[in-house]
């Protein structure tokens, strides 16, 4: 699509350069640390599964025991490799043994721990590669997909009921199925185990639930003549573990924002920024498309005022994602249609924002979120807002369209709510198919002026963040009017300084990072 | 031709003439679309008291589900003169008036805590009441001079909230509750009442619940002082807090005499 807004290339370049400064500062601070969740992810990638008699995952128990034995700063891989070299048959058994504090304390570094661990690292990498190839093969086997991809949510709390709803949505035309997580899960410091049938406002993300839904969607592929993408939420205290599970079970999209957990869940900033890096490394290797969460700035404050913060965050998320090895086609930057529908020319502002994001990030698959804040219970008005949202989405070439529900804010979607939404979005996508190619904007008109104003605002915010550094900016409350000091927040106790000879074999492969704390 | 006047004791919905009882409804039957399913939908509407149901849409929205839109004439009547459930007192005061009254009556700022409890992660309603920006042009509680309003956000545990309320000498707690599955919000709302009572804090604090599916009757039943449903403005909540706290001071002054 040709640029239509005449945005200042200098401004965009300057925003990218400021975002790079910010990201460099983040890397300098975070690469000195690891977290319990990052270490648990290493175990999960190596195939450690299951829970003990108290339903606590083996990965948690082993990491806790190694931490208590003052050994975790070297990285869990060193000890797992040593246990294997000393005779344990596989990572599962080695991890199981390490859950015992005496065993964890007694274990000594084995000189050949790397060799012993290497086949298991290789087999994890191979499984991730194979999943990625399989996705590519499956997608290539069908006609090109219609864009924007229609993204539907299921949220029954019961994975088996979710499958019924997901099948119905996919048959109706949904191309991405997201299983919303149980509301409390982002704050759990472990990943629940097995198939689950009871959740609150959603369904627990577990490896078995991933597997069940993946199998159900794959089973539809032949009937529908297309591949149905599976989405989950790689955020919260277990961000990288969910990424690991997703990579092993071939999830296609992952919500994976660098700052969301800090701002909206009060998770410790250091913990989140260490974890986002490793989770994105995993997603990068798995060929997953991440979705960032800028829509949240708009739902919690005024959407017109917060527009520059959205763009600033998109620049930061882009840079942090690139630094974690993701390619631009994998970086689904978020934004939302949340301006008060009563505002004069509000739709013009929405068009400006959506078109601006498209032009500034031409190679990123933009993830466009529906109206939620101004949905009132008047379902007819809600359906109208969703229609304007769908039209804006098509008119500005958005890539992933999260379907708006006419009953938003009333209840979790009924089967018919979802169908109505898919039907609406498909009709508008077809009815306005080439609208984006036909539209130009009046030079110095309202839409162009608005886009320029937002870009200038974003540049000012980025200047402020770059001056302070991201951690200080978070403490100062630059984002979402919320102050998040570096050492406060949930999960802070799970952050630990890496030893000089720390090792994470997956990071070493994906980041080409040598062992040790800092460069 | 004379204008007919509705009889509130024998009321019916109005479509395009008085007493026609016209309603629109939509629902899904878990059966594949067939003439038998359509007939079943029509009979289902009849069982709901709808005369001459007109099925305007019967769409197979999934292999085993059919979605219906039905129009028809309801045969039921309702007595609209019956007494209604009590609503929280509604005083129309502006922010400036409320601030001035707080200063005049209390000579201090009132401490108001707000949050969503436990697993509840929804903050749209809570933010609309607390954030300075407010809701539909009505400023949020954080903008009130007379209020020390603290939005604690979502997923706050009952225990943590009660501890904060004690430490901050809270005058009021506003709980935002979003209905999710399994009525979990009810349990969290009652847990809070129980714990405040156990800690002997209940009488010192005005307790208010709000949310899309909360109303005054439900809140009262759960042991709250008031409940506010969707569309409630921050100033309405602030006015209620002002009046309720004033009433308590007056009541305790009477007791002291």
mmCIF file of C-alpha atoms in Angstrom, chain A residues 48-315:
data_model
loop_
_atom_site.group_PDB
_atom_site.id
_atom_site.type_symbol
_atom_site.label_atom_id
_atom_site.label_comp_id
_atom_site.label_asym_id
_atom_site.label_seq_id
_atom_site.Cartn_x
_atom_site.Cartn_y
_atom_site.Cartn_z
ATOM 1 C CA UNK A 48 10.104 -31.930 31.897
ATOM 2 C CA UNK A 49 6.377 -32.317 32.506
ATOM 3 C CA UNK A 50 3.990 -33.346 35.247
ATOM 4 C CA UNK A 51 3.138 -32.441 38.820
ATOM 5 C CA UNK A 52 3.827 -33.939 42.226
ATOM 6 C CA UNK A 53 1.260 -35.287 44.687
ATOM 7 C CA UNK A 54 0.358 -31.718 45.694
ATOM 8 C CA UNK A 55 -0.299 -30.695 42.070
ATOM 9 C CA UNK A 56 2.860 -28.581 42.018
ATOM 10 C CA UNK A 57 4.709 -28.863 38.684
ATOM 11 C CA UNK A 58 8.002 -30.760 38.755
ATOM 12 C CA UNK A 59 9.587 -27.767 36.984
ATOM 13 C CA UNK A 60 8.652 -25.516 39.927
ATOM 14 C CA UNK A 61 9.851 -27.994 42.539
ATOM 15 C CA UNK A 62 13.210 -28.531 40.863
ATOM 16 C CA UNK A 63 13.852 -24.813 40.385
ATOM 17 C CA UNK A 64 12.805 -24.064 43.973
ATOM 18 C CA UNK A 65 15.137 -26.741 45.331
ATOM 19 C CA UNK A 66 18.072 -25.495 43.243
ATOM 20 C CA UNK A 67 17.392 -21.940 44.401
ATOM 21 C CA UNK A 68 17.282 -23.076 48.023
ATOM 22 C CA UNK A 69 20.575 -24.889 47.459
ATOM 23 C CA UNK A 70 22.075 -21.588 46.160
ATOM 24 C CA UNK A 71 22.680 -23.183 42.758
ATOM 25 C CA UNK A 72 20.155 -21.508 40.480
ATOM 26 C CA UNK A 73 22.364 -18.542 39.536
ATOM 27 C CA UNK A 74 24.392 -20.868 37.292
ATOM 28 C CA UNK A 75 21.211 -21.804 35.397
ATOM 29 C CA UNK A 76 19.188 -24.968 35.751
ATOM 30 C CA UNK A 77 20.801 -26.467 32.635
ATOM 31 C CA UNK A 78 24.174 -26.896 34.334
ATOM 32 C CA UNK A 79 22.678 -29.094 37.046
ATOM 33 C CA UNK A 80 20.349 -31.011 34.804
ATOM 34 C CA UNK A 81 23.275 -31.768 32.478
ATOM 35 C CA UNK A 82 25.411 -32.806 35.438
ATOM 36 C CA UNK A 83 22.701 -35.177 36.679
ATOM 37 C CA UNK A 84 22.466 -36.710 33.212
ATOM 38 C CA UNK A 85 26.240 -37.069 32.964
ATOM 39 C CA UNK A 86 26.217 -38.749 36.377
ATOM 40 C CA UNK A 87 23.750 -41.352 35.165
ATOM 41 C CA UNK A 88 20.162 -40.110 35.104
ATOM 42 C CA UNK A 89 18.420 -41.480 32.038
ATOM 43 C CA UNK A 90 16.520 -38.381 30.887
ATOM 44 C CA UNK A 91 15.646 -34.809 31.936
ATOM 45 C CA UNK A 92 12.330 -35.895 33.466
ATOM 46 C CA UNK A 93 14.017 -38.253 35.882
ATOM 47 C CA UNK A 94 16.855 -35.852 36.592
ATOM 48 C CA UNK A 95 14.428 -33.021 37.357
ATOM 49 C CA UNK A 96 12.300 -35.290 39.483
ATOM 50 C CA UNK A 97 15.327 -36.180 41.561
ATOM 51 C CA UNK A 98 16.314 -32.536 41.943
ATOM 52 C CA UNK A 99 12.968 -31.697 43.527
ATOM 53 C CA UNK A 100 14.504 -33.118 46.703
ATOM 54 C CA UNK A 101 16.498 -30.422 48.464
ATOM 55 C CA UNK A 102 19.155 -32.884 49.652
ATOM 56 C CA UNK A 103 19.688 -34.148 46.108
ATOM 57 C CA UNK A 104 19.755 -30.606 44.759
ATOM 58 C CA UNK A 105 22.313 -29.598 47.395
ATOM 59 C CA UNK A 106 24.459 -32.671 46.820
ATOM 60 C CA UNK A 107 24.749 -32.408 43.049
ATOM 61 C CA UNK A 108 28.179 -31.384 41.740
ATOM 62 C CA UNK A 109 29.016 -29.828 38.425
ATOM 63 C CA UNK A 110 30.024 -32.586 36.048
ATOM 64 C CA UNK A 111 32.804 -31.675 33.594
ATOM 65 C CA UNK A 112 30.818 -33.241 30.725
ATOM 66 C CA UNK A 113 27.432 -31.711 31.573
ATOM 67 C CA UNK A 114 27.183 -30.002 28.194
ATOM 68 C CA UNK A 115 27.743 -33.191 26.233
ATOM 69 C CA UNK A 116 25.229 -35.026 28.385
ATOM 70 C CA UNK A 117 22.586 -32.350 27.920
ATOM 71 C CA UNK A 118 23.247 -31.689 24.257
ATOM 72 C CA UNK A 119 21.088 -34.474 22.711
ATOM 73 C CA UNK A 120 18.073 -33.230 24.676
ATOM 74 C CA UNK A 121 18.664 -29.627 23.660
ATOM 75 C CA UNK A 122 18.993 -30.812 20.061
ATOM 76 C CA UNK A 123 15.789 -32.785 20.242
ATOM 77 C CA UNK A 124 13.876 -29.787 21.678
ATOM 78 C CA UNK A 125 15.217 -27.570 18.903
ATOM 79 C CA UNK A 126 14.287 -30.212 16.329
ATOM 80 C CA UNK A 127 10.735 -30.480 17.661
ATOM 81 C CA UNK A 128 10.315 -26.707 17.490
ATOM 82 C CA UNK A 129 11.771 -26.640 13.972
ATOM 83 C CA UNK A 130 9.534 -29.497 12.870
ATOM 84 C CA UNK A 131 6.439 -27.773 14.251
ATOM 85 C CA UNK A 132 7.373 -24.627 12.405
ATOM 86 C CA UNK A 133 7.912 -26.548 9.150
ATOM 87 C CA UNK A 134 4.655 -28.378 9.609
ATOM 88 C CA UNK A 135 2.752 -25.110 9.998
ATOM 89 C CA UNK A 136 4.412 -23.717 6.885
ATOM 90 C CA UNK A 137 3.620 -26.883 4.957
ATOM 91 C CA UNK A 138 -0.014 -26.887 6.049
ATOM 92 C CA UNK A 139 -0.535 -23.210 5.188
ATOM 93 C CA UNK A 140 1.205 -23.581 1.833
ATOM 94 C CA UNK A 141 -1.201 -26.388 0.951
ATOM 95 C CA UNK A 142 -4.139 -24.012 0.652
ATOM 96 C CA UNK A 143 -5.190 -20.898 -1.244
ATOM 97 C CA UNK A 144 -3.857 -17.596 0.132
ATOM 98 C CA UNK A 145 -5.854 -16.385 3.081
ATOM 99 C CA UNK A 146 -8.247 -13.486 3.084
ATOM 100 C CA UNK A 147 -7.077 -10.565 5.191
ATOM 101 C CA UNK A 148 -7.607 -9.323 7.799
ATOM 102 C CA UNK A 149 -7.526 -12.676 9.551
ATOM 103 C CA UNK A 150 -10.664 -12.993 11.656
ATOM 104 C CA UNK A 151 -9.793 -13.759 15.245
ATOM 105 C CA UNK A 152 -12.431 -15.228 17.557
ATOM 106 C CA UNK A 153 -12.289 -15.831 21.267
ATOM 107 C CA UNK A 154 -13.640 -18.781 23.201
ATOM 108 C CA UNK A 155 -13.878 -18.595 26.960
ATOM 109 C CA UNK A 156 -16.092 -21.235 28.496
ATOM 110 C CA UNK A 157 -13.698 -22.362 31.226
ATOM 111 C CA UNK A 158 -13.990 -25.947 29.997
ATOM 112 C CA UNK A 159 -11.577 -27.042 27.259
ATOM 113 C CA UNK A 160 -14.052 -29.563 25.840
ATOM 114 C CA UNK A 161 -16.802 -26.926 25.602
ATOM 115 C CA UNK A 162 -14.229 -24.528 24.133
ATOM 116 C CA UNK A 163 -13.617 -27.055 21.362
ATOM 117 C CA UNK A 164 -17.336 -27.102 20.477
ATOM 118 C CA UNK A 165 -17.373 -23.296 20.298
ATOM 119 C CA UNK A 166 -14.083 -23.125 18.417
ATOM 120 C CA UNK A 167 -15.293 -25.592 15.805
ATOM 121 C CA UNK A 168 -18.476 -23.581 15.315
ATOM 122 C CA UNK A 169 -16.497 -20.330 15.001
ATOM 123 C CA UNK A 170 -13.989 -21.834 12.568
ATOM 124 C CA UNK A 171 -16.744 -23.277 10.401
ATOM 125 C CA UNK A 172 -18.436 -19.876 10.374
ATOM 126 C CA UNK A 173 -15.235 -18.284 9.071
ATOM 127 C CA UNK A 174 -12.946 -17.536 12.006
ATOM 128 C CA UNK A 175 -9.290 -17.980 11.007
ATOM 129 C CA UNK A 176 -7.693 -17.630 14.449
ATOM 130 C CA UNK A 177 -9.085 -19.146 17.633
ATOM 131 C CA UNK A 178 -7.929 -17.701 20.944
ATOM 132 C CA UNK A 179 -8.653 -19.553 24.149
ATOM 133 C CA UNK A 180 -8.962 -16.863 26.802
ATOM 134 C CA UNK A 181 -7.202 -17.797 30.009
ATOM 135 C CA UNK A 182 -8.815 -18.023 33.385
ATOM 136 C CA UNK A 183 -8.609 -14.509 34.817
ATOM 137 C CA UNK A 184 -6.314 -15.318 37.702
ATOM 138 C CA UNK A 185 -3.789 -17.275 35.664
ATOM 139 C CA UNK A 186 -1.470 -14.392 34.844
ATOM 140 C CA UNK A 187 -0.704 -14.111 38.550
ATOM 141 C CA UNK A 188 -0.080 -17.802 39.163
ATOM 142 C CA UNK A 189 3.623 -18.541 39.494
ATOM 143 C CA UNK A 190 3.165 -21.996 37.969
ATOM 144 C CA UNK A 191 1.398 -23.493 34.981
ATOM 145 C CA UNK A 192 -1.490 -25.825 35.872
ATOM 146 C CA UNK A 193 -1.349 -29.355 34.549
ATOM 147 C CA UNK A 194 -3.607 -31.522 32.416
ATOM 148 C CA UNK A 195 -6.974 -31.020 30.719
ATOM 149 C CA UNK A 196 -9.094 -28.563 32.707
ATOM 150 C CA UNK A 197 -12.851 -28.064 32.861
ATOM 151 C CA UNK A 198 -13.251 -25.268 35.410
ATOM 152 C CA UNK A 199 -11.944 -21.737 34.963
ATOM 153 C CA UNK A 200 -13.146 -18.211 35.667
ATOM 154 C CA UNK A 201 -13.804 -16.070 32.640
ATOM 155 C CA UNK A 202 -11.638 -18.398 30.617
ATOM 156 C CA UNK A 203 -9.814 -21.690 30.443
ATOM 157 C CA UNK A 204 -6.448 -22.436 32.015
ATOM 158 C CA UNK A 205 -3.533 -22.513 29.625
ATOM 159 C CA UNK A 206 -2.041 -25.971 30.107
ATOM 160 C CA UNK A 207 0.056 -28.009 27.740
ATOM 161 C CA UNK A 208 -2.662 -30.653 27.535
ATOM 162 C CA UNK A 209 -5.328 -28.043 26.746
ATOM 163 C CA UNK A 210 -3.044 -26.694 23.993
ATOM 164 C CA UNK A 211 -2.699 -30.201 22.585
ATOM 165 C CA UNK A 212 -6.450 -30.885 22.672
ATOM 166 C CA UNK A 213 -7.383 -27.661 20.900
ATOM 167 C CA UNK A 214 -4.580 -28.031 18.364
ATOM 168 C CA UNK A 215 -5.812 -31.499 17.476
ATOM 169 C CA UNK A 216 -9.411 -30.263 17.129
ATOM 170 C CA UNK A 217 -8.437 -27.384 14.825
ATOM 171 C CA UNK A 218 -6.149 -29.582 12.716
ATOM 172 C CA UNK A 219 -9.049 -31.998 12.289
ATOM 173 C CA UNK A 220 -11.058 -29.209 10.620
ATOM 174 C CA UNK A 221 -8.371 -28.377 8.074
ATOM 175 C CA UNK A 222 -9.486 -30.795 5.375
ATOM 176 C CA UNK A 223 -13.176 -29.926 5.719
ATOM 177 C CA UNK A 224 -12.560 -26.172 5.605
ATOM 178 C CA UNK A 225 -9.742 -26.185 3.079
ATOM 179 C CA UNK A 226 -7.676 -23.893 5.270
ATOM 180 C CA UNK A 227 -5.439 -23.916 8.332
ATOM 181 C CA UNK A 228 -6.996 -22.579 11.548
ATOM 182 C CA UNK A 229 -4.563 -20.726 13.780
ATOM 183 C CA UNK A 230 -4.463 -21.252 17.524
ATOM 184 C CA UNK A 231 -3.764 -18.387 19.914
ATOM 185 C CA UNK A 232 -2.903 -18.223 23.586
ATOM 186 C CA UNK A 233 -1.593 -15.759 26.120
ATOM 187 C CA UNK A 234 2.098 -15.578 26.767
ATOM 188 C CA UNK A 235 2.003 -13.103 29.597
ATOM 189 C CA UNK A 236 1.983 -12.952 33.374
ATOM 190 C CA UNK A 237 4.356 -14.643 35.767
ATOM 191 C CA UNK A 238 4.806 -17.703 33.525
ATOM 192 C CA UNK A 239 5.321 -15.829 30.258
ATOM 193 C CA UNK A 240 8.266 -17.867 28.913
ATOM 194 C CA UNK A 241 6.836 -21.189 30.091
ATOM 195 C CA UNK A 242 3.704 -20.599 28.075
ATOM 196 C CA UNK A 243 5.939 -19.754 25.108
ATOM 197 C CA UNK A 244 7.781 -23.049 25.591
ATOM 198 C CA UNK A 245 4.525 -25.002 25.749
ATOM 199 C CA UNK A 246 3.228 -23.188 22.689
ATOM 200 C CA UNK A 247 6.383 -23.947 20.732
ATOM 201 C CA UNK A 248 6.119 -27.630 21.626
ATOM 202 C CA UNK A 249 2.406 -27.845 20.732
ATOM 203 C CA UNK A 250 2.448 -25.672 17.576
ATOM 204 C CA UNK A 251 0.510 -22.630 18.640
ATOM 205 C CA UNK A 252 0.538 -19.978 15.937
ATOM 206 C CA UNK A 253 -0.051 -16.660 17.689
ATOM 207 C CA UNK A 254 0.855 -15.585 21.193
ATOM 208 C CA UNK A 255 -0.120 -12.445 23.031
ATOM 209 C CA UNK A 256 3.282 -11.311 24.212
ATOM 210 C CA UNK A 257 3.636 -7.707 25.307
ATOM 211 C CA UNK A 258 6.816 -6.374 26.887
ATOM 212 C CA UNK A 259 5.111 -4.062 29.373
ATOM 213 C CA UNK A 260 1.541 -5.257 29.834
ATOM 214 C CA UNK A 261 2.160 -7.372 32.940
ATOM 215 C CA UNK A 262 4.079 -4.544 34.579
ATOM 216 C CA UNK A 263 1.453 -1.891 33.986
ATOM 217 C CA UNK A 264 -1.799 -3.765 34.248
ATOM 218 C CA UNK A 265 -0.989 -6.711 36.509
ATOM 219 C CA UNK A 266 1.613 -5.090 38.757
ATOM 220 C CA UNK A 267 4.208 -7.727 37.968
ATOM 221 C CA UNK A 268 7.779 -6.776 38.821
ATOM 222 C CA UNK A 269 9.368 -4.797 35.947
ATOM 223 C CA UNK A 270 12.697 -6.615 36.004
ATOM 224 C CA UNK A 271 11.002 -10.000 36.086
ATOM 225 C CA UNK A 272 8.785 -9.107 33.134
ATOM 226 C CA UNK A 273 11.542 -7.633 31.006
ATOM 227 C CA UNK A 274 13.837 -10.630 31.548
ATOM 228 C CA UNK A 275 10.964 -12.998 30.832
ATOM 229 C CA UNK A 276 9.689 -11.150 27.781
ATOM 230 C CA UNK A 277 13.089 -11.530 26.180
ATOM 231 C CA UNK A 278 13.314 -15.283 26.649
ATOM 232 C CA UNK A 279 9.662 -15.824 25.739
ATOM 233 C CA UNK A 280 10.192 -13.874 22.534
ATOM 234 C CA UNK A 281 13.349 -15.858 21.756
ATOM 235 C CA UNK A 282 11.214 -18.990 21.961
ATOM 236 C CA UNK A 283 8.439 -17.474 19.854
ATOM 237 C CA UNK A 284 11.011 -16.328 17.300
ATOM 238 C CA UNK A 285 12.383 -19.847 16.905
ATOM 239 C CA UNK A 286 8.891 -21.339 16.764
ATOM 240 C CA UNK A 287 7.768 -19.033 13.947
ATOM 241 C CA UNK A 288 5.006 -17.687 16.171
ATOM 242 C CA UNK A 289 3.416 -14.319 15.453
ATOM 243 C CA UNK A 290 3.299 -12.329 18.672
ATOM 244 C CA UNK A 291 0.528 -9.830 19.464
ATOM 245 C CA UNK A 292 1.362 -6.832 21.601
ATOM 246 C CA UNK A 293 -1.149 -5.253 23.973
ATOM 247 C CA UNK A 294 -1.324 -1.533 23.192
ATOM 248 C CA UNK A 295 -5.113 -1.727 23.197
ATOM 249 C CA UNK A 296 -4.938 -1.723 26.991
ATOM 250 C CA UNK A 297 -3.771 1.896 27.097
ATOM 251 C CA UNK A 298 -6.983 2.817 25.358
ATOM 252 C CA UNK A 299 -9.412 0.812 27.470
ATOM 253 C CA UNK A 300 -8.125 2.186 30.762
ATOM 254 C CA UNK A 301 -7.899 5.865 29.807
ATOM 255 C CA UNK A 302 -9.137 8.278 27.179
ATOM 256 C CA UNK A 303 -8.515 6.864 23.712
ATOM 257 C CA UNK A 304 -7.979 10.228 22.025
ATOM 258 C CA UNK A 305 -5.424 11.390 24.605
ATOM 259 C CA UNK A 306 -3.610 8.066 24.795
ATOM 260 C CA UNK A 307 -3.083 7.678 21.037
ATOM 261 C CA UNK A 308 0.567 8.877 21.166
ATOM 262 C CA UNK A 309 1.281 6.415 24.020
ATOM 263 C CA UNK A 310 0.027 3.598 21.803
ATOM 264 C CA UNK A 311 2.392 4.554 19.012
ATOM 265 C CA UNK A 312 5.312 5.036 21.422
ATOM 266 C CA UNK A 313 4.666 1.589 22.860
ATOM 267 C CA UNK A 314 4.502 0.099 19.352
ATOM 268 C CA UNK A 315 7.968 1.488 18.626
#
